[in-house]
């Protein structure tokens, strides 16, 4: 999988060199190119933003540097398979595990990280004439720019690429609404069996696989009902038996 990022803060993406994603990069399972949007400016101050038409607070990212950056990305892309452009924005469609699953099979993704009040709307409009564009939100809150959102999305997507996770079984078993059962994860424990006066639930030490599975399922259902009842209401949710 080929990943590209366009940002005025390329250093944000240094953390992708760490841990399993870093290993996937080192092993060549994925590639990552981070472009500094300011390299596509032509003024002394390397300006990427300007005041909004129509007034209002904050600044808007100018379209010209974005246009040139995307021209460069497209010129270097496979013409028969244009990349998909991901634009993180709080006004995007929700980025969910289902979206991550879908994007994990894409050969080439480009993340356009906006700052301030966003990117001039013509950039997405123009880009959509050249490649698929997905405006995606990390969640119903605002962070300072698309970088943190892109990092979260990249990690969620790349860990699904075959070979990236050391133990692919953990993908199958992991819970969260993403999992096959659509429930949140049950609590997990490791040694020692007693810590600060608290015991591991005895069933987990019993060796009865059926009882362990039933206990975990019951815990998942209870936690989901308490913390995320919306997951149970969802038409795709399995619901409680
Ligand atoms: N940029 C700022 N907030 C964001 C969010 N919640 N999701 C995606 N991009 C963002």
PDB file of N, CA and C in Angstrom, residues 44-95:
ATOM      1  N   UNK A  44       7.452  34.845  -0.125  1.00  0.00           N
ATOM      2  CA  UNK A  44       8.543  34.838   0.849  1.00  0.00           C
ATOM      3  C   UNK A  44       8.107  34.201   2.166  1.00  0.00           C
ATOM      4  N   UNK A  45       6.849  34.396   2.528  1.00  0.00           N
ATOM      5  CA  UNK A  45       6.378  33.877   3.818  1.00  0.00           C
ATOM      6  C   UNK A  45       5.799  32.466   3.714  1.00  0.00           C
ATOM      7  N   UNK A  46       5.835  31.907   2.523  1.00  0.00           N
ATOM      8  CA  UNK A  46       5.301  30.548   2.297  1.00  0.00           C
ATOM      9  C   UNK A  46       3.872  30.446   2.841  1.00  0.00           C
ATOM     10  N   UNK A  47       3.039  31.366   2.380  1.00  0.00           N
ATOM     11  CA  UNK A  47       1.685  31.512   2.934  1.00  0.00           C
ATOM     12  C   UNK A  47       0.754  30.418   2.433  1.00  0.00           C
ATOM     13  N   UNK A  48       0.038  29.805   3.355  1.00  0.00           N
ATOM     14  CA  UNK A  48      -0.929  28.764   2.959  1.00  0.00           C
ATOM     15  C   UNK A  48      -2.367  29.130   3.329  1.00  0.00           C
ATOM     16  N   UNK A  49      -2.571  30.284   4.000  1.00  0.00           N
ATOM     17  CA  UNK A  49      -3.933  30.610   4.431  1.00  0.00           C
ATOM     18  C   UNK A  49      -4.259  32.064   4.126  1.00  0.00           C
ATOM     19  N   UNK A  50      -5.551  32.358   4.173  1.00  0.00           N
ATOM     20  CA  UNK A  50      -6.002  33.728   3.904  1.00  0.00           C
ATOM     21  C   UNK A  50      -7.357  33.912   4.591  1.00  0.00           C
ATOM     22  N   UNK A  51      -7.832  35.150   4.593  1.00  0.00           N
ATOM     23  CA  UNK A  51      -9.095  35.441   5.286  1.00  0.00           C
ATOM     24  C   UNK A  51     -10.283  34.864   4.503  1.00  0.00           C
ATOM     25  N   UNK A  52     -11.342  34.475   5.204  1.00  0.00           N
ATOM     26  CA  UNK A  52     -12.486  33.861   4.509  1.00  0.00           C
ATOM     27  C   UNK A  52     -13.346  34.880   3.757  1.00  0.00           C
ATOM     28  N   UNK A  53     -13.706  34.561   2.530  1.00  0.00           N
ATOM     29  CA  UNK A  53     -14.740  35.349   1.837  1.00  0.00           C
ATOM     30  C   UNK A  53     -16.022  35.239   2.643  1.00  0.00           C
ATOM     31  N   UNK A  54     -16.750  36.332   2.722  1.00  0.00           N
ATOM     32  CA  UNK A  54     -17.995  36.324   3.487  1.00  0.00           C
ATOM     33  C   UNK A  54     -17.791  36.680   4.946  1.00  0.00           C
ATOM     34  N   UNK A  55     -16.523  36.807   5.341  1.00  0.00           N
ATOM     35  CA  UNK A  55     -16.222  37.206   6.715  1.00  0.00           C
ATOM     36  C   UNK A  55     -16.230  36.051   7.687  1.00  0.00           C
ATOM     37  N   UNK A  56     -16.034  36.381   8.934  1.00  0.00           N
ATOM     38  CA  UNK A  56     -16.017  35.347   9.970  1.00  0.00           C
ATOM     39  C   UNK A  56     -14.631  35.177  10.549  1.00  0.00           C
ATOM     40  N   UNK A  57     -14.610  34.395  11.616  1.00  0.00           N
ATOM     41  CA  UNK A  57     -13.355  34.215  12.353  1.00  0.00           C
ATOM     42  C   UNK A  57     -12.467  33.210  11.638  1.00  0.00           C
ATOM     43  N   UNK A  58     -11.185  33.301  11.928  1.00  0.00           N
ATOM     44  CA  UNK A  58     -10.252  32.285  11.463  1.00  0.00           C
ATOM     45  C   UNK A  58      -9.804  32.486  10.033  1.00  0.00           C
ATOM     46  N   UNK A  59      -8.956  31.571   9.607  1.00  0.00           N
ATOM     47  CA  UNK A  59      -8.362  31.648   8.276  1.00  0.00           C
ATOM     48  C   UNK A  59      -8.724  30.387   7.502  1.00  0.00           C
ATOM     49  N   UNK A  60      -8.648  30.501   6.170  1.00  0.00           N
ATOM     50  CA  UNK A  60      -8.990  29.381   5.287  1.00  0.00           C
ATOM     51  C   UNK A  60      -7.745  29.039   4.470  1.00  0.00           C
ATOM     52  N   UNK A  61      -7.517  27.768   4.227  1.00  0.00           N
ATOM     53  CA  UNK A  61      -6.342  27.389   3.432  1.00  0.00           C
ATOM     54  C   UNK A  61      -6.570  27.728   1.971  1.00  0.00           C
ATOM     55  N   UNK A  62      -5.578  28.383   1.392  1.00  0.00           N
ATOM     56  CA  UNK A  62      -5.658  28.846   0.002  1.00  0.00           C
ATOM     57  C   UNK A  62      -5.658  27.654  -0.955  1.00  0.00           C
ATOM     58  N   UNK A  63      -6.385  27.755  -2.058  1.00  0.00           N
ATOM     59  CA  UNK A  63      -6.438  26.593  -2.961  1.00  0.00           C
ATOM     60  C   UNK A  63      -5.165  26.359  -3.773  1.00  0.00           C
ATOM     61  N   UNK A  64      -4.406  27.435  -4.081  1.00  0.00           N
ATOM     62  CA  UNK A  64      -3.300  27.249  -5.041  1.00  0.00           C
ATOM     63  C   UNK A  64      -2.242  26.236  -4.595  1.00  0.00           C
ATOM     64  N   UNK A  65      -1.737  26.340  -3.345  1.00  0.00           N
ATOM     65  CA  UNK A  65      -0.730  25.332  -2.954  1.00  0.00           C
ATOM     66  C   UNK A  65      -1.293  23.915  -2.983  1.00  0.00           C
ATOM     67  N   UNK A  66      -2.541  23.762  -2.587  1.00  0.00           N
ATOM     68  CA  UNK A  66      -3.171  22.436  -2.625  1.00  0.00           C
ATOM     69  C   UNK A  66      -3.255  21.914  -4.047  1.00  0.00           C
ATOM     70  N   UNK A  67      -3.634  22.807  -4.975  1.00  0.00           N
ATOM     71  CA  UNK A  67      -3.737  22.385  -6.373  1.00  0.00           C
ATOM     72  C   UNK A  67      -2.398  21.886  -6.897  1.00  0.00           C
ATOM     73  N   UNK A  68      -1.333  22.633  -6.582  1.00  0.00           N
ATOM     74  CA  UNK A  68      -0.005  22.232  -7.084  1.00  0.00           C
ATOM     75  C   UNK A  68       0.464  20.940  -6.415  1.00  0.00           C
ATOM     76  N   UNK A  69       0.193  20.808  -5.129  1.00  0.00           N
ATOM     77  CA  UNK A  69       0.608  19.581  -4.427  1.00  0.00           C
ATOM     78  C   UNK A  69      -0.116  18.373  -5.017  1.00  0.00           C
ATOM     79  N   UNK A  70      -1.412  18.534  -5.266  1.00  0.00           N
ATOM     80  CA  UNK A  70      -2.184  17.407  -5.814  1.00  0.00           C
ATOM     81  C   UNK A  70      -1.781  17.118  -7.258  1.00  0.00           C
ATOM     82  N   UNK A  71      -1.431  18.158  -8.016  1.00  0.00           N
ATOM     83  CA  UNK A  71      -0.908  17.932  -9.378  1.00  0.00           C
ATOM     84  C   UNK A  71       0.317  17.028  -9.319  1.00  0.00           C
ATOM     85  N   UNK A  72       1.201  17.318  -8.363  1.00  0.00           N
ATOM     86  CA  UNK A  72       2.436  16.538  -8.209  1.00  0.00           C
ATOM     87  C   UNK A  72       2.121  15.092  -7.846  1.00  0.00           C
ATOM     88  N   UNK A  73       1.205  14.923  -6.908  1.00  0.00           N
ATOM     89  CA  UNK A  73       0.823  13.575  -6.456  1.00  0.00           C
ATOM     90  C   UNK A  73       0.244  12.788  -7.634  1.00  0.00           C
ATOM     91  N   UNK A  74      -0.639  13.450  -8.398  1.00  0.00           N
ATOM     92  CA  UNK A  74      -1.278  12.759  -9.524  1.00  0.00           C
ATOM     93  C   UNK A  74      -0.267  12.447 -10.622  1.00  0.00           C
ATOM     94  N   UNK A  75       0.677  13.358 -10.828  1.00  0.00           N
ATOM     95  CA  UNK A  75       1.668  13.134 -11.891  1.00  0.00           C
ATOM     96  C   UNK A  75       2.524  11.909 -11.574  1.00  0.00           C
ATOM     97  N   UNK A  76       2.729  11.637 -10.288  1.00  0.00           N
ATOM     98  CA  UNK A  76       3.575  10.507  -9.899  1.00  0.00           C
ATOM     99  C   UNK A  76       2.762   9.228  -9.682  1.00  0.00           C
ATOM    100  N   UNK A  77       1.442   9.316  -9.822  1.00  0.00           N
ATOM    101  CA  UNK A  77       0.586   8.148  -9.546  1.00  0.00           C
ATOM    102  C   UNK A  77       0.430   7.297 -10.798  1.00  0.00           C
ATOM    103  N   UNK A  78       0.000   6.071 -10.569  1.00  0.00           N
ATOM    104  CA  UNK A  78      -0.301   5.166 -11.677  1.00  0.00           C
ATOM    105  C   UNK A  78      -1.532   5.725 -12.400  1.00  0.00           C
ATOM    106  N   UNK A  79      -1.420   6.109 -13.692  1.00  0.00           N
ATOM    107  CA  UNK A  79      -2.553   6.757 -14.372  1.00  0.00           C
ATOM    108  C   UNK A  79      -3.782   5.855 -14.483  1.00  0.00           C
ATOM    109  N   UNK A  80      -3.568   4.548 -14.468  1.00  0.00           N
ATOM    110  CA  UNK A  80      -4.719   3.649 -14.593  1.00  0.00           C
ATOM    111  C   UNK A  80      -5.386   3.402 -13.238  1.00  0.00           C
ATOM    112  N   UNK A  81      -4.734   3.810 -12.136  1.00  0.00           N
ATOM    113  CA  UNK A  81      -5.315   3.607 -10.796  1.00  0.00           C
ATOM    114  C   UNK A  81      -5.039   4.838  -9.948  1.00  0.00           C
ATOM    115  N   UNK A  82      -5.835   5.899 -10.127  1.00  0.00           N
ATOM    116  CA  UNK A  82      -5.571   7.110  -9.357  1.00  0.00           C
ATOM    117  C   UNK A  82      -5.754   6.840  -7.867  1.00  0.00           C
ATOM    118  N   UNK A  83      -5.024   7.585  -7.038  1.00  0.00           N
ATOM    119  CA  UNK A  83      -5.165   7.369  -5.594  1.00  0.00           C
ATOM    120  C   UNK A  83      -6.524   7.822  -5.106  1.00  0.00           C
ATOM    121  N   UNK A  84      -6.856   7.405  -3.908  1.00  0.00           N
ATOM    122  CA  UNK A  84      -8.044   7.936  -3.247  1.00  0.00           C
ATOM    123  C   UNK A  84      -7.574   9.072  -2.337  1.00  0.00           C
ATOM    124  N   UNK A  85      -8.285  10.192  -2.397  1.00  0.00           N
ATOM    125  CA  UNK A  85      -7.906  11.342  -1.572  1.00  0.00           C
ATOM    126  C   UNK A  85      -8.776  11.366  -0.322  1.00  0.00           C
ATOM    127  N   UNK A  86      -8.128  11.313   0.825  1.00  0.00           N
ATOM    128  CA  UNK A  86      -8.850  11.385   2.101  1.00  0.00           C
ATOM    129  C   UNK A  86      -8.642  12.778   2.671  1.00  0.00           C
ATOM    130  N   UNK A  87      -9.729  13.476   2.939  1.00  0.00           N
ATOM    131  CA  UNK A  87      -9.639  14.812   3.520  1.00  0.00           C
ATOM    132  C   UNK A  87     -10.255  14.768   4.921  1.00  0.00           C
ATOM    133  N   UNK A  88      -9.418  14.693   5.963  1.00  0.00           N
ATOM    134  CA  UNK A  88      -9.976  14.695   7.318  1.00  0.00           C
ATOM    135  C   UNK A  88     -10.621  16.049   7.627  1.00  0.00           C
ATOM    136  N   UNK A  89     -11.828  16.032   8.107  1.00  0.00           N
ATOM    137  CA  UNK A  89     -12.538  17.261   8.472  1.00  0.00           C
ATOM    138  C   UNK A  89     -13.654  16.904   9.451  1.00  0.00           C
ATOM    139  N   UNK A  90     -13.883  17.760  10.445  1.00  0.00           N
ATOM    140  CA  UNK A  90     -14.967  17.438  11.387  1.00  0.00           C
ATOM    141  C   UNK A  90     -16.331  17.412  10.710  1.00  0.00           C
ATOM    142  N   UNK A  91     -16.441  17.964   9.498  1.00  0.00           N
ATOM    143  CA  UNK A  91     -17.733  17.910   8.809  1.00  0.00           C
ATOM    144  C   UNK A  91     -17.822  16.740   7.832  1.00  0.00           C
ATOM    145  N   UNK A  92     -16.869  15.820   7.925  1.00  0.00           N
ATOM    146  CA  UNK A  92     -16.896  14.667   7.031  1.00  0.00           C
ATOM    147  C   UNK A  92     -17.835  13.569   7.505  1.00  0.00           C
ATOM    148  N   UNK A  93     -17.944  12.531   6.690  1.00  0.00           N
ATOM    149  CA  UNK A  93     -18.682  11.333   7.127  1.00  0.00           C
ATOM    150  C   UNK A  93     -17.845  10.641   8.206  1.00  0.00           C
ATOM    151  N   UNK A  94     -18.492   9.921   9.115  1.00  0.00           N
ATOM    152  CA  UNK A  94     -17.722   9.303  10.199  1.00  0.00           C
ATOM    153  C   UNK A  94     -16.722   8.265   9.687  1.00  0.00           C
ATOM    154  N   UNK A  95     -15.510   8.338  10.213  1.00  0.00           N
ATOM    155  CA  UNK A  95     -14.517   7.292   9.948  1.00  0.00           C
ATOM    156  C   UNK A  95     -14.794   6.158  10.924  1.00  0.00           C
TER     157      UNK A  95
END
